[in-house]
mmCIF file of C-alpha atoms in Angstrom:
data_model
loop_
_atom_site.group_PDB
_atom_site.id
_atom_site.type_symbol
_atom_site.label_atom_id
_atom_site.label_comp_id
_atom_site.label_asym_id
_atom_site.label_seq_id
_atom_site.Cartn_x
_atom_site.Cartn_y
_atom_site.Cartn_z
ATOM 1 C CA MET A 1 11.608 16.551 -4.359
ATOM 2 C CA THR A 2 8.198 15.430 -5.369
ATOM 3 C CA ILE A 3 7.239 12.348 -3.073
ATOM 4 C CA ILE A 4 4.168 9.841 -3.425
ATOM 5 C CA ASP A 5 3.650 7.711 -0.318
ATOM 6 C CA ALA A 6 2.259 4.489 -1.220
ATOM 7 C CA ARG A 7 0.641 3.613 1.892
ATOM 8 C CA LEU A 8 -1.111 6.685 3.914
ATOM 9 C CA ARG A 9 -4.396 6.353 5.946
ATOM 10 C CA PRO A 10 -5.327 9.893 6.918
ATOM 11 C CA PRO A 11 -7.513 10.571 10.098
ATOM 12 C CA LEU A 12 -10.630 11.049 8.067
ATOM 13 C CA LYS A 13 -14.065 9.404 7.878
ATOM 14 C CA ASP A 14 -13.930 5.650 7.913
ATOM 15 C CA TYR A 15 -10.223 5.583 8.952
ATOM 16 C CA LEU A 16 -11.021 7.177 12.253
ATOM 17 C CA ARG A 17 -13.550 4.336 12.943
ATOM 18 C CA CYS A 18 -11.244 1.519 12.160
ATOM 19 C CA ASN A 19 -8.156 0.024 14.166
ATOM 20 C CA LEU A 20 -5.776 2.528 12.973
ATOM 21 C CA TYR A 21 -7.129 5.351 14.740
ATOM 22 C CA ARG A 22 -9.800 3.958 17.227
ATOM 23 C CA ASP A 23 -7.158 3.259 20.055
ATOM 24 C CA PRO A 24 -4.024 5.749 19.851
ATOM 25 C CA LYS A 25 -2.610 3.784 22.706
ATOM 26 C CA LYS A 26 -2.588 0.490 20.520
ATOM 27 C CA THR A 27 -1.386 2.467 17.474
ATOM 28 C CA GLN A 28 1.365 3.548 19.424
ATOM 29 C CA GLY A 29 2.290 0.007 20.798
ATOM 30 C CA TRP A 30 2.693 -1.033 17.273
ATOM 31 C CA SER A 31 4.743 1.998 16.211
ATOM 32 C CA SER A 32 6.960 1.033 19.164
ATOM 33 C CA ASN A 33 8.231 -2.035 17.289
ATOM 34 C CA PHE A 34 9.890 0.295 14.726
ATOM 35 C CA LEU A 35 11.301 2.450 17.583
ATOM 36 C CA MET A 36 8.972 5.282 16.605
ATOM 37 C CA LYS A 37 6.220 7.619 18.335
ATOM 38 C CA VAL A 38 3.386 8.378 16.368
ATOM 39 C CA SER A 39 2.799 12.110 15.267
ATOM 40 C CA PRO A 40 0.543 14.548 16.922
ATOM 41 C CA ALA A 41 -1.978 14.279 14.007
ATOM 42 C CA VAL A 42 -2.399 10.585 14.882
ATOM 43 C CA GLU A 43 -2.637 11.453 18.618
ATOM 44 C CA GLN A 44 -4.944 14.115 18.187
ATOM 45 C CA ARG A 45 -7.017 12.520 15.013
ATOM 46 C CA ASP A 46 -6.606 15.757 13.404
ATOM 47 C CA ALA A 47 -6.350 15.983 9.579
ATOM 48 C CA ASP A 48 -5.142 19.554 9.385
ATOM 49 C CA LEU A 49 -2.180 18.433 11.285
ATOM 50 C CA LEU A 50 -1.271 15.820 8.885
ATOM 51 C CA TYR A 51 -1.794 18.258 5.811
ATOM 52 C CA ARG A 52 0.909 20.031 7.787
ATOM 53 C CA GLU A 53 3.024 16.909 8.349
ATOM 54 C CA MET A 54 2.682 15.979 4.733
ATOM 55 C CA ASP A 55 4.109 19.618 3.667
ATOM 56 C CA ASP A 56 6.869 19.456 5.988
ATOM 57 C CA ALA A 57 7.845 16.004 5.133
ATOM 58 C CA GLY A 58 7.566 16.970 1.369
ATOM 59 C CA VAL A 59 4.936 14.252 0.857
ATOM 60 C CA THR A 60 2.898 15.643 -2.433
ATOM 61 C CA LEU A 61 0.397 12.770 -2.656
ATOM 62 C CA GLY A 62 -0.938 10.204 -0.341
ATOM 63 C CA VAL A 63 -2.313 6.823 -1.603
ATOM 64 C CA MET A 64 -5.351 5.561 0.468
ATOM 65 C CA THR A 65 -6.676 2.102 0.162
ATOM 66 C CA GLY A 66 -10.029 1.082 1.116
ATOM 67 C CA ARG A 67 -10.526 -1.810 3.534
ATOM 68 C CA GLN A 68 -13.150 -4.755 4.010
ATOM 69 C CA SER A 69 -12.171 -6.447 7.305
ATOM 70 C CA PRO A 70 -14.536 -6.783 9.932
ATOM 71 C CA GLY A 71 -11.562 -7.323 12.171
ATOM 72 C CA MET A 72 -9.546 -4.197 11.609
ATOM 73 C CA GLY A 73 -12.579 -1.905 10.474
ATOM 74 C CA ASN A 74 -13.962 -1.258 7.060
ATOM 75 C CA VAL A 75 -13.057 1.983 4.974
ATOM 76 C CA SER A 76 -15.729 2.555 2.497
ATOM 77 C CA ASN A 77 -14.780 3.269 -1.150
ATOM 78 C CA ASP A 78 -17.433 6.223 -0.893
ATOM 79 C CA ASP A 79 -15.302 7.800 1.842
ATOM 80 C CA LEU A 80 -12.348 7.613 -0.171
ATOM 81 C CA MET A 81 -14.028 9.029 -3.545
ATOM 82 C CA ASP A 82 -15.258 12.253 -1.079
ATOM 83 C CA ILE A 83 -11.674 12.371 0.174
ATOM 84 C CA VAL A 84 -10.225 12.558 -3.172
ATOM 85 C CA ARG A 85 -13.073 15.088 -4.139
ATOM 86 C CA GLU A 86 -12.503 17.173 -0.934
ATOM 87 C CA GLN A 87 -8.734 17.363 -1.127
ATOM 88 C CA PRO A 88 -7.823 17.327 -4.671
ATOM 89 C CA GLY A 89 -4.312 16.731 -5.545
ATOM 90 C CA ARG A 90 -3.520 15.588 -2.034
ATOM 91 C CA PHE A 91 -4.777 11.976 -2.232
ATOM 92 C CA VAL A 92 -5.456 9.199 -4.589
ATOM 93 C CA GLY A 93 -7.704 6.417 -3.520
ATOM 94 C CA ILE A 94 -7.631 2.662 -4.330
ATOM 95 C CA ALA A 95 -11.059 0.819 -4.024
ATOM 96 C CA GLY A 96 -10.731 -1.860 -1.287
ATOM 97 C CA VAL A 97 -13.014 -4.874 -2.384
ATOM 98 C CA ASP A 98 -14.091 -8.082 -0.848
ATOM 99 C CA GLY A 99 -12.831 -10.924 -2.881
ATOM 100 C CA SER A 100 -15.116 -13.709 -1.338
ATOM 101 C CA ASP A 101 -18.059 -12.198 -3.834
ATOM 102 C CA PRO A 102 -16.133 -11.848 -6.955
ATOM 103 C CA VAL A 103 -19.451 -10.390 -8.622
ATOM 104 C CA ALA A 104 -19.956 -7.758 -6.274
ATOM 105 C CA ALA A 105 -16.234 -6.819 -5.964
ATOM 106 C CA ILE A 106 -16.016 -6.556 -9.951
ATOM 107 C CA ALA A 107 -19.464 -4.672 -9.905
ATOM 108 C CA GLU A 108 -17.564 -2.174 -7.182
ATOM 109 C CA ILE A 109 -14.302 -1.890 -9.387
ATOM 110 C CA GLU A 110 -16.603 -1.011 -12.317
ATOM 111 C CA ARG A 111 -18.487 1.829 -10.202
ATOM 112 C CA THR A 112 -15.534 3.264 -8.330
ATOM 113 C CA VAL A 113 -12.819 3.086 -10.779
ATOM 114 C CA GLU A 114 -13.807 3.053 -14.166
ATOM 115 C CA ASN A 115 -17.028 5.248 -13.368
ATOM 116 C CA GLY A 116 -15.687 6.863 -10.118
ATOM 117 C CA ASN A 117 -12.502 8.773 -9.281
ATOM 118 C CA LEU A 118 -10.236 6.034 -7.801
ATOM 119 C CA ARG A 119 -7.118 4.726 -9.600
ATOM 120 C CA GLY A 120 -6.825 1.122 -8.611
ATOM 121 C CA ALA A 121 -8.334 -1.987 -6.837
ATOM 122 C CA GLY A 122 -7.033 -3.332 -3.459
ATOM 123 C CA MET A 123 -7.571 -6.809 -1.596
ATOM 124 C CA GLU A 124 -6.799 -7.875 1.716
ATOM 125 C CA PRO A 125 -7.977 -11.281 1.306
ATOM 126 C CA GLY A 126 -6.324 -12.945 4.349
ATOM 127 C CA CYS A 127 -8.017 -10.384 6.795
ATOM 128 C CA GLY A 128 -11.537 -11.131 5.493
ATOM 129 C CA ALA A 129 -14.212 -12.823 7.359
ATOM 130 C CA ILE A 130 -13.379 -15.867 5.734
ATOM 131 C CA PRO A 131 -9.553 -15.567 5.169
ATOM 132 C CA MET A 132 -8.088 -16.421 1.942
ATOM 133 C CA TYR A 133 -4.640 -16.820 0.327
ATOM 134 C CA VAL A 134 -4.200 -14.121 -2.594
ATOM 135 C CA ASP A 135 -3.783 -17.139 -5.151
ATOM 136 C CA ASP A 136 -7.225 -18.359 -4.199
ATOM 137 C CA ALA A 137 -9.079 -19.265 -7.486
ATOM 138 C CA ARG A 138 -12.143 -17.745 -6.142
ATOM 139 C CA LEU A 139 -10.290 -14.301 -6.644
ATOM 140 C CA TYR A 140 -9.027 -14.957 -10.191
ATOM 141 C CA PRO A 141 -12.126 -13.550 -11.885
ATOM 142 C CA ILE A 142 -11.482 -10.016 -10.316
ATOM 143 C CA TYR A 143 -7.520 -10.340 -11.399
ATOM 144 C CA GLN A 144 -8.662 -11.156 -14.830
ATOM 145 C CA TYR A 145 -11.098 -8.232 -14.917
ATOM 146 C CA CYS A 146 -8.255 -5.739 -13.792
ATOM 147 C CA SER A 147 -5.792 -7.190 -16.178
ATOM 148 C CA ASP A 148 -8.180 -6.850 -19.220
ATOM 149 C CA ARG A 149 -8.844 -3.114 -18.208
ATOM 150 C CA SER A 150 -4.918 -2.149 -17.111
ATOM 151 C CA ILE A 151 -6.566 -1.692 -13.501
ATOM 152 C CA PRO A 152 -3.382 -2.261 -11.209
ATOM 153 C CA MET A 153 -4.183 -4.297 -8.037
ATOM 154 C CA PHE A 154 -2.803 -3.670 -4.634
ATOM 155 C CA LEU A 155 -2.570 -6.411 -2.292
ATOM 156 C CA MET A 156 -1.744 -6.733 1.049
ATOM 157 C CA GLY A 157 1.303 -9.226 0.745
ATOM 158 C CA GLY A 158 2.956 -9.131 4.120
ATOM 159 C CA GLY A 159 2.783 -8.173 7.708
ATOM 160 C CA GLY A 160 -0.237 -8.934 9.581
ATOM 161 C CA ASN A 161 -2.079 -9.825 6.459
ATOM 162 C CA GLY A 162 -3.651 -13.171 7.579
ATOM 163 C CA PRO A 163 -4.102 -15.640 10.658
ATOM 164 C CA ASP A 164 -0.680 -16.936 10.443
ATOM 165 C CA LEU A 165 2.886 -16.046 8.679
ATOM 166 C CA SER A 166 1.738 -18.661 5.808
ATOM 167 C CA TYR A 167 -0.441 -15.930 4.245
ATOM 168 C CA SER A 168 2.639 -13.656 3.834
ATOM 169 C CA ASN A 169 4.556 -16.007 1.925
ATOM 170 C CA PRO A 170 5.270 -14.693 -1.264
ATOM 171 C CA GLU A 171 4.947 -17.950 -3.413
ATOM 172 C CA HIS A 172 1.132 -16.941 -3.098
ATOM 173 C CA ILE A 173 1.346 -13.548 -5.088
ATOM 174 C CA ASP A 174 4.175 -15.065 -7.047
ATOM 175 C CA ARG A 175 1.508 -17.418 -8.481
ATOM 176 C CA VAL A 176 -0.865 -14.269 -9.188
ATOM 177 C CA CYS A 177 1.832 -12.331 -11.032
ATOM 178 C CA ARG A 178 2.675 -15.487 -12.838
ATOM 179 C CA ASP A 179 -0.894 -16.274 -13.790
ATOM 180 C CA PHE A 180 -1.786 -12.707 -14.607
ATOM 181 C CA PRO A 181 1.481 -11.255 -16.342
ATOM 182 C CA LYS A 182 -0.257 -8.251 -17.960
ATOM 183 C CA LEU A 183 -1.450 -7.441 -14.411
ATOM 184 C CA ALA A 184 0.309 -4.571 -12.227
ATOM 185 C CA VAL A 185 0.529 -5.968 -8.814
ATOM 186 C CA VAL A 186 1.501 -3.798 -5.838
ATOM 187 C CA ASN A 187 2.909 -5.904 -3.123
ATOM 188 C CA MET A 188 1.916 -4.005 -0.199
ATOM 189 C CA HIS A 189 4.144 -4.621 3.035
ATOM 190 C CA GLY A 190 6.493 -6.031 0.601
ATOM 191 C CA SER A 191 5.687 -9.702 1.867
ATOM 192 C CA TYR A 192 7.582 -9.120 4.873
ATOM 193 C CA PRO A 193 9.224 -10.946 6.788
ATOM 194 C CA TRP A 194 9.919 -13.098 3.671
ATOM 195 C CA VAL A 195 12.546 -10.659 2.213
ATOM 196 C CA PRO A 196 14.911 -12.905 0.062
ATOM 197 C CA GLN A 197 12.230 -14.935 -1.251
ATOM 198 C CA VAL A 198 10.049 -11.957 -2.421
ATOM 199 C CA LEU A 199 12.970 -10.423 -3.817
ATOM 200 C CA PHE A 200 13.470 -13.386 -5.928
ATOM 201 C CA SER A 201 10.058 -13.310 -6.986
ATOM 202 C CA CYS A 202 10.346 -9.777 -7.972
ATOM 203 C CA MET A 203 13.336 -10.768 -10.211
ATOM 204 C CA CYS A 204 11.305 -13.429 -12.026
ATOM 205 C CA ARG A 205 7.972 -11.384 -12.123
ATOM 206 C CA PRO A 206 8.201 -8.256 -14.160
ATOM 207 C CA ASN A 207 5.017 -6.919 -13.080
ATOM 208 C CA MET A 208 5.195 -7.163 -9.220
ATOM 209 C CA TYR A 209 5.832 -3.766 -7.754
ATOM 210 C CA LEU A 210 7.327 -4.020 -4.229
ATOM 211 C CA ALA A 211 6.094 -1.333 -1.228
ATOM 212 C CA PRO A 212 7.578 -2.664 2.102
ATOM 213 C CA ASP A 213 6.579 0.627 3.416
ATOM 214 C CA MET A 214 6.926 0.396 7.230
ATOM 215 C CA TYR A 215 9.017 -2.420 7.344
ATOM 216 C CA MET A 216 11.855 -0.430 5.957
ATOM 217 C CA TYR A 217 12.378 1.404 9.110
ATOM 218 C CA ASN A 218 14.538 0.106 11.914
ATOM 219 C CA MET A 219 13.713 -3.545 10.649
ATOM 220 C CA PRO A 220 15.749 -6.380 9.801
ATOM 221 C CA GLY A 221 15.857 -7.146 6.133
ATOM 222 C CA ALA A 222 15.792 -3.504 5.318
ATOM 223 C CA ALA A 223 19.244 -3.770 3.594
ATOM 224 C CA ASP A 224 18.162 -6.210 1.289
ATOM 225 C CA TYR A 225 15.518 -4.265 0.056
ATOM 226 C CA VAL A 226 17.794 -1.624 -0.651
ATOM 227 C CA THR A 227 20.020 -3.736 -2.668
ATOM 228 C CA ALA A 228 17.504 -5.105 -4.782
ATOM 229 C CA ALA A 229 16.147 -1.367 -5.416
ATOM 230 C CA ASN A 230 19.577 -0.225 -6.616
ATOM 231 C CA GLY A 231 19.388 -3.177 -9.130
ATOM 232 C CA PHE A 232 16.828 -5.197 -10.867
ATOM 233 C CA LEU A 233 13.995 -3.268 -8.771
ATOM 234 C CA ARG A 234 14.825 0.153 -9.491
ATOM 235 C CA ASP A 235 11.747 0.593 -11.756
ATOM 236 C CA ARG A 236 9.350 -1.038 -9.282
ATOM 237 C CA PHE A 237 10.429 -0.104 -5.869
ATOM 238 C CA LEU A 238 7.861 2.132 -4.042
ATOM 239 C CA PHE A 239 8.453 4.664 -1.114
ATOM 240 C CA GLY A 240 5.621 4.252 1.800
ATOM 241 C CA SER A 241 5.406 5.172 5.360
ATOM 242 C CA GLY A 242 2.597 2.772 6.421
ATOM 243 C CA TYR A 243 1.254 6.019 8.342
ATOM 244 C CA PRO A 244 -0.275 6.281 10.829
ATOM 245 C CA TYR A 245 2.098 4.117 12.223
ATOM 246 C CA ILE A 246 5.503 5.752 10.962
ATOM 247 C CA PRO A 247 5.611 9.597 11.102
ATOM 248 C CA LEU A 248 5.988 11.253 7.688
ATOM 249 C CA LYS A 249 8.989 13.315 8.279
ATOM 250 C CA GLN A 250 11.034 10.519 10.181
ATOM 251 C CA ALA A 251 10.048 7.947 6.909
ATOM 252 C CA VAL A 252 11.057 10.149 4.271
ATOM 253 C CA ASP A 253 14.265 11.225 6.198
ATOM 254 C CA LEU A 254 15.252 7.684 7.127
ATOM 255 C CA PHE A 255 14.507 6.439 3.463
ATOM 256 C CA VAL A 256 16.539 9.059 1.864
ATOM 257 C CA ALA A 257 19.405 8.492 3.966
ATOM 258 C CA MET A 258 19.578 4.688 3.125
ATOM 259 C CA PRO A 259 22.328 3.820 0.815
ATOM 260 C CA PHE A 260 20.198 3.954 -2.583
ATOM 261 C CA ASP A 261 21.805 5.068 -5.749
ATOM 262 C CA ARG A 262 21.431 8.783 -5.604
ATOM 263 C CA SER A 263 20.267 8.702 -9.368
ATOM 264 C CA ILE A 264 17.326 6.471 -9.127
ATOM 265 C CA LEU A 265 15.640 8.248 -5.848
ATOM 266 C CA PRO A 266 13.077 10.091 -8.247
ATOM 267 C CA ASN A 267 12.106 6.653 -9.317
ATOM 268 C CA LEU A 268 11.689 5.322 -5.874
ATOM 269 C CA LEU A 269 10.084 8.471 -4.218
ATOM 270 C CA TYR A 270 7.846 9.389 -7.151
ATOM 271 C CA LYS A 271 8.121 8.057 -10.817
ATOM 272 C CA ASN A 272 7.419 4.393 -10.129
ATOM 273 C CA MET A 273 4.301 5.062 -8.353
ATOM 274 C CA ALA A 274 3.377 7.527 -10.672
ATOM 275 C CA ARG A 275 3.562 5.093 -13.581
ATOM 276 C CA VAL A 276 1.323 2.476 -11.758
ATOM 277 C CA LEU A 277 -1.414 5.168 -11.105
ATOM 278 C CA LYS A 278 -1.084 6.455 -14.614
ATOM 279 C CA LEU A 279 -0.139 10.150 -13.279
ATOM 280 C CA ASP A 280 2.427 12.324 -15.226
ATOM 281 C CA VAL A 281 5.727 11.143 -14.540
ATOM 282 C CA ASP A 282 7.408 14.418 -15.519
#
């Protein structure tokens, strides 16, 4: 079984200096919300242990996202490009850009995606030095640029993606999908906890892809995600672990054990994300 993990942050380079790995006890504290214990690779900040963990779980490819967030720590796109070169076939990278400077953000997407080895662009506008909603007009030139060039946009649409819960309200990402219907928008964290609302948005916006990642595991609302994936979202629902918070083997085992239609599991685990990233689906 081939698996692409839509949200996997490895213990490498800048990731080790951001909040994901800087304080293992704090990371474990967050993992406990999902009734999980972080893996040895996280505790020891050891990439070789992660590679073994990926192989044991059957995770073929991990999607890494860059980050421009003073509070959580920056992950440079140069580091992502280096990781992709150093671990070919194991990771793909999504360029993280700062939406507060659209000109610089567009130049960075051109440098790292169009002229580099990264496969999409990503933003976490609510986590920037000046928090913004994802439908802030200042971000629209970036969306237009990506839409014109068929570059997928990964947006942190849920969880702790801003100063308060209003930032994860899917009405914001819904407007982006409405205004840029040709732009493939990947909603990371699946607009959690606004589950019914985002599912209706997905039903209306065929360009929104949903990756609830860690919020699928031992969390209320997961059953509603499954219902949607079995129906209108079968071609746009994405498996993700949210690593390092959820160990890979547990994520895969729990996901596969959910009451998904068995015939669509290849879509959820691999094919849907492969299409977004323009990888070989077969």
